[in-house]
mmCIF file of C-alpha atoms in Angstrom:
data_model
loop_
_atom_site.group_PDB
_atom_site.id
_atom_site.type_symbol
_atom_site.label_atom_id
_atom_site.label_comp_id
_atom_site.label_asym_id
_atom_site.label_seq_id
_atom_site.Cartn_x
_atom_site.Cartn_y
_atom_site.Cartn_z
ATOM 1 C CA MET B 1 61.347 10.231 -28.987
ATOM 2 C CA LYS B 2 61.492 7.037 -26.930
ATOM 3 C CA ILE B 3 63.033 6.765 -23.498
ATOM 4 C CA ASP B 4 64.793 3.675 -22.196
ATOM 5 C CA LEU B 5 66.033 2.349 -18.883
ATOM 6 C CA TYR B 6 69.725 1.542 -19.036
ATOM 7 C CA LEU B 7 69.728 -1.268 -16.537
ATOM 8 C CA PRO B 8 72.049 -0.828 -13.555
ATOM 9 C CA ASP B 9 74.879 -3.333 -13.434
ATOM 10 C CA ASP B 10 73.287 -5.349 -10.625
ATOM 11 C CA HIS B 11 73.006 -9.082 -10.074
ATOM 12 C CA LEU B 12 70.403 -11.180 -11.904
ATOM 13 C CA THR B 13 68.229 -11.294 -8.784
ATOM 14 C CA GLU B 14 67.643 -7.531 -9.149
ATOM 15 C CA VAL B 15 66.588 -7.649 -12.794
ATOM 16 C CA PRO B 16 62.893 -8.592 -12.311
ATOM 17 C CA ARG B 17 62.405 -5.691 -9.899
ATOM 18 C CA GLN B 18 64.092 -3.243 -12.251
ATOM 19 C CA ALA B 19 62.094 -4.552 -15.224
ATOM 20 C CA ALA B 20 58.826 -4.147 -13.297
ATOM 21 C CA ARG B 21 59.907 -0.635 -12.369
ATOM 22 C CA ALA B 22 60.537 0.177 -16.036
ATOM 23 C CA VAL B 23 57.023 -0.967 -16.899
ATOM 24 C CA ASP B 24 55.436 1.052 -14.090
ATOM 25 C CA ILE B 25 57.322 4.235 -14.960
ATOM 26 C CA GLY B 26 56.423 3.950 -18.637
ATOM 27 C CA TYR B 27 59.775 3.376 -20.325
ATOM 28 C CA ASP B 28 59.792 2.185 -23.940
ATOM 29 C CA GLY B 29 62.693 -0.215 -23.554
ATOM 30 C CA ILE B 30 65.434 -1.687 -21.417
ATOM 31 C CA PHE B 31 69.098 -1.875 -22.403
ATOM 32 C CA THR B 32 71.675 -4.034 -20.627
ATOM 33 C CA PRO B 33 75.436 -3.402 -20.487
ATOM 34 C CA ASP B 34 78.251 -5.899 -20.958
ATOM 35 C CA THR B 35 80.342 -5.008 -17.933
ATOM 36 C CA SER B 36 80.496 -7.208 -14.838
ATOM 37 C CA HIS B 37 77.441 -9.323 -15.729
ATOM 38 C CA ASP B 38 76.292 -11.090 -18.901
ATOM 39 C CA PRO B 39 73.991 -8.798 -20.929
ATOM 40 C CA PHE B 40 72.059 -11.619 -22.605
ATOM 41 C CA LEU B 41 71.103 -13.418 -19.404
ATOM 42 C CA ARG B 42 69.670 -10.188 -18.038
ATOM 43 C CA ILE B 43 67.502 -9.776 -21.144
ATOM 44 C CA ALA B 44 66.152 -13.303 -20.701
ATOM 45 C CA VAL B 45 65.285 -12.595 -17.054
ATOM 46 C CA ALA B 46 63.675 -9.226 -17.857
ATOM 47 C CA ALA B 47 61.618 -10.481 -20.815
ATOM 48 C CA PRO B 48 58.780 -12.203 -18.893
ATOM 49 C CA VAL B 49 58.295 -9.103 -16.722
ATOM 50 C CA ALA B 50 58.615 -6.407 -19.397
ATOM 51 C CA GLN B 51 56.412 -8.051 -22.012
ATOM 52 C CA ASP B 52 55.652 -4.892 -24.022
ATOM 53 C CA LEU B 53 59.034 -3.205 -23.899
ATOM 54 C CA ASP B 54 61.921 -3.340 -26.347
ATOM 55 C CA LEU B 55 64.853 -5.247 -24.872
ATOM 56 C CA GLY B 56 68.400 -4.836 -26.084
ATOM 57 C CA THR B 57 72.083 -4.893 -25.309
ATOM 58 C CA ALA B 58 73.970 -1.632 -25.010
ATOM 59 C CA VAL B 59 76.235 -3.135 -25.757
ATOM 60 C CA THR B 60 77.563 -6.655 -26.226
ATOM 61 C CA VAL B 61 81.329 -6.825 -26.775
ATOM 62 C CA ALA B 62 81.344 -8.499 -30.167
ATOM 63 C CA PHE B 63 85.021 -9.348 -30.527
ATOM 64 C CA ALA B 64 84.985 -11.259 -27.243
ATOM 65 C CA ARG B 65 82.565 -13.747 -28.827
ATOM 66 C CA SER B 66 82.294 -15.796 -31.990
ATOM 67 C CA PRO B 67 79.636 -14.606 -34.460
ATOM 68 C CA MET B 68 78.068 -18.066 -34.164
ATOM 69 C CA THR B 69 77.538 -17.852 -30.407
ATOM 70 C CA VAL B 70 76.087 -14.344 -30.650
ATOM 71 C CA ALA B 71 73.865 -15.382 -33.564
ATOM 72 C CA GLN B 72 72.499 -18.300 -31.540
ATOM 73 C CA THR B 73 71.787 -16.253 -28.421
ATOM 74 C CA ALA B 74 70.206 -13.420 -30.403
ATOM 75 C CA TRP B 75 68.031 -15.935 -32.297
ATOM 76 C CA ASP B 76 66.734 -17.391 -29.041
ATOM 77 C CA LEU B 77 66.082 -13.948 -27.542
ATOM 78 C CA ALA B 78 64.272 -12.780 -30.674
ATOM 79 C CA GLU B 79 61.961 -15.765 -30.320
ATOM 80 C CA LEU B 80 61.554 -15.311 -26.560
ATOM 81 C CA THR B 81 60.633 -11.624 -26.917
ATOM 82 C CA ALA B 82 58.445 -12.023 -30.025
ATOM 83 C CA GLY B 83 60.740 -9.785 -32.035
ATOM 84 C CA ARG B 84 61.384 -7.116 -29.407
ATOM 85 C CA PHE B 85 65.087 -7.897 -29.036
ATOM 86 C CA LEU B 86 67.613 -5.318 -30.308
ATOM 87 C CA LEU B 87 71.168 -6.614 -30.676
ATOM 88 C CA GLY B 88 73.645 -3.883 -29.804
ATOM 89 C CA LEU B 89 77.297 -4.603 -30.621
ATOM 90 C CA GLY B 90 80.467 -2.789 -29.617
ATOM 91 C CA THR B 91 84.160 -3.252 -30.331
ATOM 92 C CA GLN B 92 85.634 -2.366 -26.912
ATOM 93 C CA ILE B 93 89.309 -1.349 -27.092
ATOM 94 C CA LYS B 94 92.482 -3.279 -27.859
ATOM 95 C CA ALA B 95 93.642 -3.718 -24.259
ATOM 96 C CA HIS B 96 90.391 -5.321 -23.149
ATOM 97 C CA ILE B 97 90.022 -7.572 -26.178
ATOM 98 C CA GLU B 98 93.590 -8.844 -26.006
ATOM 99 C CA ARG B 99 94.244 -8.821 -22.255
ATOM 100 C CA ARG B 100 90.811 -9.326 -20.646
ATOM 101 C CA PHE B 101 89.259 -11.645 -23.232
ATOM 102 C CA SER B 102 92.433 -13.061 -24.842
ATOM 103 C CA MET B 103 90.964 -12.558 -28.311
ATOM 104 C CA PRO B 104 92.458 -11.081 -31.501
ATOM 105 C CA TRP B 105 92.272 -7.367 -32.245
ATOM 106 C CA GLY B 106 92.759 -5.411 -35.447
ATOM 107 C CA ALA B 107 90.952 -3.264 -38.028
ATOM 108 C CA PRO B 108 87.900 -2.821 -35.757
ATOM 109 C CA ALA B 109 85.628 -1.116 -38.299
ATOM 110 C CA ARG B 110 86.322 -3.703 -41.029
ATOM 111 C CA ARG B 111 86.043 -6.531 -38.532
ATOM 112 C CA MET B 112 82.719 -5.240 -37.205
ATOM 113 C CA SER B 113 81.334 -4.865 -40.720
ATOM 114 C CA GLU B 114 82.256 -8.473 -41.458
ATOM 115 C CA TYR B 115 80.942 -9.620 -38.085
ATOM 116 C CA ILE B 116 77.491 -8.170 -38.798
ATOM 117 C CA THR B 117 77.489 -9.654 -42.299
ATOM 118 C CA ALA B 118 78.378 -13.030 -40.797
ATOM 119 C CA LEU B 119 75.525 -12.808 -38.282
ATOM 120 C CA ARG B 120 73.039 -12.127 -41.035
ATOM 121 C CA ALA B 121 74.403 -15.001 -43.111
ATOM 122 C CA ILE B 122 73.914 -17.380 -40.173
ATOM 123 C CA TRP B 123 70.386 -16.145 -39.516
ATOM 124 C CA ASN B 124 69.512 -16.444 -43.192
ATOM 125 C CA SER B 125 70.755 -20.042 -43.217
ATOM 126 C CA TRP B 126 68.579 -20.929 -40.228
ATOM 127 C CA GLN B 127 65.513 -19.180 -41.588
ATOM 128 C CA SER B 128 65.746 -20.302 -45.220
ATOM 129 C CA GLY B 129 67.490 -23.656 -44.889
ATOM 130 C CA GLU B 130 70.183 -22.569 -47.340
ATOM 131 C CA PRO B 131 73.714 -23.904 -46.740
ATOM 132 C CA LEU B 132 75.960 -21.696 -44.620
ATOM 133 C CA ARG B 133 78.811 -20.536 -46.830
ATOM 134 C CA PHE B 134 80.417 -17.475 -45.297
ATOM 135 C CA ARG B 135 84.098 -16.726 -45.921
ATOM 136 C CA GLY B 136 85.639 -13.417 -45.005
ATOM 137 C CA GLU B 137 88.864 -11.756 -43.981
ATOM 138 C CA PHE B 138 88.366 -12.456 -40.270
ATOM 139 C CA TYR B 139 85.677 -15.145 -40.031
ATOM 140 C CA SER B 140 84.900 -18.349 -41.887
ATOM 141 C CA LEU B 141 81.598 -20.110 -41.179
ATOM 142 C CA THR B 142 80.894 -23.026 -43.486
ATOM 143 C CA LEU B 143 79.457 -25.830 -41.362
ATOM 144 C CA MET B 144 75.818 -26.052 -40.257
ATOM 145 C CA THR B 145 74.345 -29.528 -39.884
ATOM 146 C CA PRO B 146 70.671 -30.134 -39.005
ATOM 147 C CA PHE B 147 71.578 -31.163 -35.454
ATOM 148 C CA PHE B 148 72.894 -27.639 -34.713
ATOM 149 C CA ASP B 149 70.347 -25.702 -36.768
ATOM 150 C CA PRO B 150 67.615 -24.163 -34.553
ATOM 151 C CA GLY B 151 65.325 -23.684 -37.553
ATOM 152 C CA PRO B 152 63.141 -20.730 -38.531
ATOM 153 C CA ILE B 153 61.391 -18.368 -36.115
ATOM 154 C CA ASP B 154 58.510 -15.913 -36.437
ATOM 155 C CA HIS B 155 60.701 -12.797 -36.090
ATOM 156 C CA PRO B 156 63.951 -13.473 -37.968
ATOM 157 C CA SER B 157 64.804 -9.855 -38.858
ATOM 158 C CA ILE B 158 66.823 -9.010 -35.755
ATOM 159 C CA PRO B 159 67.721 -5.295 -35.589
ATOM 160 C CA VAL B 160 71.473 -4.809 -35.242
ATOM 161 C CA TYR B 161 72.789 -1.681 -33.580
ATOM 162 C CA VAL B 162 76.457 -0.770 -33.425
ATOM 163 C CA ALA B 163 78.130 1.477 -30.868
ATOM 164 C CA GLY B 164 80.852 3.972 -31.581
ATOM 165 C CA VAL B 165 82.410 7.362 -31.084
ATOM 166 C CA GLY B 166 84.492 8.193 -34.138
ATOM 167 C CA PRO B 167 83.536 8.715 -37.781
ATOM 168 C CA ARG B 168 84.436 5.176 -38.946
ATOM 169 C CA MET B 169 81.868 3.456 -36.739
ATOM 170 C CA SER B 170 79.364 6.223 -37.494
ATOM 171 C CA HIS B 171 79.894 5.548 -41.204
ATOM 172 C CA LEU B 172 79.374 1.821 -40.602
ATOM 173 C CA ALA B 173 76.146 2.477 -38.717
ATOM 174 C CA GLY B 174 74.815 4.496 -41.616
ATOM 175 C CA GLU B 175 75.918 1.954 -44.196
ATOM 176 C CA MET B 176 74.539 -1.286 -42.780
ATOM 177 C CA CYS B 177 73.006 -1.078 -39.284
ATOM 178 C CA ASP B 178 69.485 -0.669 -37.983
ATOM 179 C CA GLY B 179 70.578 1.563 -35.134
ATOM 180 C CA TYR B 180 73.509 3.436 -33.642
ATOM 181 C CA HIS B 181 74.323 3.536 -29.938
ATOM 182 C CA VAL B 182 75.888 6.956 -29.535
ATOM 183 C CA HIS B 183 78.396 6.987 -26.698
ATOM 184 C CA PRO B 184 77.208 9.076 -23.715
ATOM 185 C CA PHE B 185 80.446 11.072 -23.910
ATOM 186 C CA HIS B 186 79.347 13.350 -26.721
ATOM 187 C CA THR B 187 78.076 16.853 -27.374
ATOM 188 C CA VAL B 188 75.384 18.051 -29.757
ATOM 189 C CA ARG B 189 78.058 19.920 -31.691
ATOM 190 C CA TYR B 190 80.070 16.720 -32.114
ATOM 191 C CA LEU B 191 76.990 14.819 -33.284
ATOM 192 C CA GLN B 192 76.101 17.494 -35.811
ATOM 193 C CA GLU B 193 79.620 18.114 -37.131
ATOM 194 C CA VAL B 194 81.142 14.623 -37.010
ATOM 195 C CA THR B 195 78.681 11.820 -36.275
ATOM 196 C CA LEU B 196 75.753 12.699 -38.521
ATOM 197 C CA PRO B 197 77.814 13.610 -41.614
ATOM 198 C CA ALA B 198 79.690 10.297 -41.343
ATOM 199 C CA MET B 199 76.422 8.400 -40.914
ATOM 200 C CA ARG B 200 74.900 10.230 -43.845
ATOM 201 C CA GLU B 201 77.834 9.322 -46.101
ATOM 202 C CA GLY B 202 77.667 5.705 -44.970
ATOM 203 C CA ALA B 203 73.942 5.607 -45.677
ATOM 204 C CA ARG B 204 74.523 7.066 -49.130
ATOM 205 C CA GLN B 205 77.078 4.388 -49.933
ATOM 206 C CA GLY B 206 74.727 1.713 -48.656
ATOM 207 C CA GLY B 207 71.817 3.014 -50.725
ATOM 208 C CA ARG B 208 69.936 4.071 -47.616
ATOM 209 C CA THR B 209 68.768 7.199 -45.801
ATOM 210 C CA LEU B 210 69.317 8.315 -42.207
ATOM 211 C CA ASP B 211 65.666 7.840 -41.308
ATOM 212 C CA GLN B 212 66.262 4.082 -41.624
ATOM 213 C CA ILE B 213 68.717 4.167 -38.700
ATOM 214 C CA GLU B 214 67.597 4.671 -35.108
ATOM 215 C CA MET B 215 69.955 6.739 -32.949
ATOM 216 C CA ALA B 216 70.025 5.931 -29.249
ATOM 217 C CA SER B 217 72.085 7.165 -26.326
ATOM 218 C CA SER B 218 72.134 7.448 -22.592
ATOM 219 C CA VAL B 219 72.838 11.056 -21.665
ATOM 220 C CA PHE B 220 74.584 12.659 -18.733
ATOM 221 C CA VAL B 221 72.309 14.751 -16.540
ATOM 222 C CA VAL B 222 72.966 17.214 -13.735
ATOM 223 C CA THR B 223 69.796 17.543 -11.728
ATOM 224 C CA GLY B 224 68.423 17.686 -8.217
ATOM 225 C CA ARG B 225 65.853 19.232 -5.924
ATOM 226 C CA ASP B 226 68.098 22.128 -4.925
ATOM 227 C CA ARG B 227 71.470 23.721 -5.633
ATOM 228 C CA ARG B 228 73.312 21.438 -3.217
ATOM 229 C CA GLU B 229 72.074 18.261 -4.922
ATOM 230 C CA MET B 230 72.896 19.670 -8.341
ATOM 231 C CA GLU B 231 76.415 20.613 -7.262
ATOM 232 C CA THR B 232 76.948 17.103 -5.887
ATOM 233 C CA MET B 233 75.829 15.571 -9.155
ATOM 234 C CA ARG B 234 77.901 18.016 -11.210
ATOM 235 C CA ARG B 235 80.995 16.798 -9.400
ATOM 236 C CA GLN B 236 80.099 13.173 -10.063
ATOM 237 C CA VAL B 237 79.429 13.866 -13.738
ATOM 238 C CA SER B 238 82.742 15.754 -13.957
ATOM 239 C CA GLN B 239 84.534 12.671 -12.658
ATOM 240 C CA GLN B 240 82.925 10.450 -15.281
ATOM 241 C CA ILE B 241 83.626 12.927 -18.076
ATOM 242 C CA ALA B 242 87.255 13.059 -16.937
ATOM 243 C CA PHE B 243 87.475 9.270 -17.025
ATOM 244 C CA TYR B 244 86.278 9.131 -20.635
ATOM 245 C CA ALA B 245 88.320 12.155 -21.719
ATOM 246 C CA SER B 246 91.488 10.531 -20.378
ATOM 247 C CA THR B 247 91.140 7.713 -22.921
ATOM 248 C CA PRO B 248 92.652 8.503 -26.359
ATOM 249 C CA ALA B 249 89.785 6.684 -28.118
ATOM 250 C CA TYR B 250 87.447 9.520 -27.087
ATOM 251 C CA ARG B 251 89.828 12.300 -28.109
ATOM 252 C CA PRO B 252 87.799 13.245 -31.240
ATOM 253 C CA VAL B 253 85.076 14.714 -29.008
ATOM 254 C CA LEU B 254 87.658 16.945 -27.323
ATOM 255 C CA ASP B 255 89.191 17.936 -30.642
ATOM 256 C CA SER B 256 85.842 19.073 -32.042
ATOM 257 C CA HIS B 257 85.661 21.697 -29.282
ATOM 258 C CA GLY B 258 89.345 22.563 -29.152
ATOM 259 C CA TRP B 259 89.622 21.121 -25.642
ATOM 260 C CA ASN B 260 93.290 20.298 -25.014
ATOM 261 C CA PHE B 261 93.100 18.708 -21.557
ATOM 262 C CA GLY B 262 93.100 15.091 -22.783
ATOM 263 C CA PRO B 263 96.851 14.454 -22.365
ATOM 264 C CA ARG B 264 96.779 15.957 -18.871
ATOM 265 C CA LEU B 265 93.958 13.618 -17.844
ATOM 266 C CA THR B 266 95.764 10.650 -19.378
ATOM 267 C CA ALA B 267 98.853 11.466 -17.331
ATOM 268 C CA LEU B 268 96.811 11.763 -14.121
ATOM 269 C CA SER B 269 95.102 8.433 -14.786
ATOM 270 C CA LYS B 270 98.429 6.679 -15.348
ATOM 271 C CA ARG B 271 99.616 8.006 -11.988
ATOM 272 C CA GLY B 272 96.418 6.769 -10.352
ATOM 273 C CA GLN B 273 95.402 10.304 -9.353
ATOM 274 C CA TRP B 274 91.724 9.740 -10.089
ATOM 275 C CA ASP B 275 90.529 12.178 -7.407
ATOM 276 C CA ARG B 276 92.289 15.079 -9.146
ATOM 277 C CA MET B 277 90.907 14.426 -12.610
ATOM 278 C CA ALA B 278 87.493 16.005 -12.037
ATOM 279 C CA ASP B 279 89.190 19.327 -11.205
ATOM 280 C CA VAL B 280 90.305 19.545 -14.847
ATOM 281 C CA ILE B 281 86.708 19.525 -16.114
ATOM 282 C CA THR B 282 85.233 23.026 -16.044
ATOM 283 C CA ASP B 283 81.550 23.872 -15.663
ATOM 284 C CA ASP B 284 81.493 24.947 -19.321
ATOM 285 C CA VAL B 285 82.589 21.466 -20.388
ATOM 286 C CA VAL B 286 79.947 19.858 -18.174
ATOM 287 C CA SER B 287 77.279 22.089 -19.723
ATOM 288 C CA GLU B 288 78.256 20.939 -23.220
ATOM 289 C CA VAL B 289 78.260 17.230 -22.348
ATOM 290 C CA ALA B 290 75.444 16.998 -19.787
ATOM 291 C CA VAL B 291 71.877 18.261 -19.646
ATOM 292 C CA GLU B 292 71.557 20.521 -16.600
ATOM 293 C CA ALA B 293 68.125 21.285 -15.141
ATOM 294 C CA PRO B 294 66.130 20.927 -11.930
ATOM 295 C CA ILE B 295 64.149 17.692 -11.733
ATOM 296 C CA ASP B 296 60.832 19.294 -12.686
ATOM 297 C CA GLU B 297 62.406 20.814 -15.825
ATOM 298 C CA LEU B 298 64.668 17.914 -16.816
ATOM 299 C CA GLY B 299 62.354 16.171 -19.288
ATOM 300 C CA ASP B 300 61.770 19.372 -21.263
ATOM 301 C CA ALA B 301 65.498 20.138 -21.214
ATOM 302 C CA ILE B 302 66.390 16.704 -22.606
ATOM 303 C CA ARG B 303 63.753 16.985 -25.323
ATOM 304 C CA ASP B 304 64.890 20.502 -26.268
ATOM 305 C CA ARG B 305 68.497 19.353 -26.650
ATOM 306 C CA TYR B 306 67.970 16.101 -28.525
ATOM 307 C CA GLU B 307 64.699 16.371 -30.425
ATOM 308 C CA GLY B 308 65.432 15.789 -34.095
ATOM 309 C CA ILE B 309 68.824 14.238 -33.291
ATOM 310 C CA LEU B 310 68.227 11.175 -31.109
ATOM 311 C CA ASP B 311 65.354 8.725 -31.475
ATOM 312 C CA ARG B 312 65.875 7.047 -28.090
ATOM 313 C CA VAL B 313 67.338 8.490 -24.893
ATOM 314 C CA GLY B 314 68.090 7.260 -21.402
ATOM 315 C CA LEU B 315 69.543 8.852 -18.297
ATOM 316 C CA TYR B 316 73.143 7.821 -17.754
ATOM 317 C CA ALA B 317 73.043 8.427 -14.011
ATOM 318 C CA VAL B 318 69.732 6.730 -13.180
ATOM 319 C CA GLY B 319 70.215 3.601 -11.086
ATOM 320 C CA ARG B 320 73.795 4.402 -10.198
ATOM 321 C CA GLY B 321 73.083 5.978 -6.853
ATOM 322 C CA THR B 322 73.702 9.511 -8.100
ATOM 323 C CA THR B 323 70.266 10.741 -9.189
ATOM 324 C CA PRO B 324 67.743 11.900 -6.557
ATOM 325 C CA ILE B 325 64.770 11.203 -8.843
ATOM 326 C CA THR B 326 61.750 9.312 -7.532
ATOM 327 C CA ASP B 327 59.827 6.923 -9.771
ATOM 328 C CA SER B 328 56.894 9.343 -9.817
ATOM 329 C CA GLN B 329 59.165 12.151 -10.981
ATOM 330 C CA MET B 330 60.714 9.835 -13.557
ATOM 331 C CA SER B 331 57.257 9.118 -14.982
ATOM 332 C CA SER B 332 56.787 12.867 -15.464
ATOM 333 C CA ILE B 333 60.200 13.137 -17.099
ATOM 334 C CA VAL B 334 59.302 10.308 -19.486
ATOM 335 C CA SER B 335 56.078 12.072 -20.419
ATOM 336 C CA ALA B 336 57.866 15.380 -20.977
ATOM 337 C CA ILE B 337 60.515 13.808 -23.208
ATOM 338 C CA ARG B 338 57.768 12.353 -25.368
ATOM 339 C CA GLY B 339 56.206 15.795 -25.545
ATOM 340 C CA GLY B 340 53.165 14.763 -23.513
#
């Protein structure tokens, strides 16, 4: 099992320091989010510092960008990192695509499938010199003149990961992707009963097997040096769980456990009563979603929960000001997760 640093959503000036920290601690990779800063720029800044680490987006909002622009950026980053770049794509939700990005929304699973196919058609054109002739339901890409063609590179097979929660995106990951970014709001039961069966069926339809798809996720943790620190973190994790559970898109996770508090959380969020939402999340729910252990036992606890399920893990709370873990302790956690 590999362990990755999910880069905090800081400014570009902080990225070299965080990348150096990832190297010193012994992480296997760095993933960047697409939130308040551009995920691709942060990869480019981290690459010269973290020369032996995998570098990827977790995730890039695909539908906010043309396949051509993403293909071009990914091509450049694959060359810059000597093939260590992992392109992670996500759909986001309708409100953000239409109202934040002013882009079209609809049929997200079909659109994402076509988007990935379009990316690979563009990359094939650049690598082979064949004419670009892609026509689909959502995208049409039929013009590539020599002036705009970057030409072949040494590492043209760019791994494409997709992010998702429900069975449709899990099916898509199994059918045609190199990896799957599992949303941190999950439980092992949900992965075993919903995610993995859908991935397995998708892989079967794509003539593949699950061992060809890497599963990655950042995971919630409740940890600390004493009971007080763990209680503080449990409250913070409860707040984040409540935020996700209030969104209907994540309702399948609740349904798999028979948790019926989703509508109540949605109502509280619409009233702006964010401070009351964490009270809805019981300790039993936190225990299902988060890994709970003292710092010196956390690595073993993460490995025990996810070994044989996830191929790559990261700590959701690290770097967000909520985890009292020193870099030395994190190095021990990394070693324990690997089974060292």
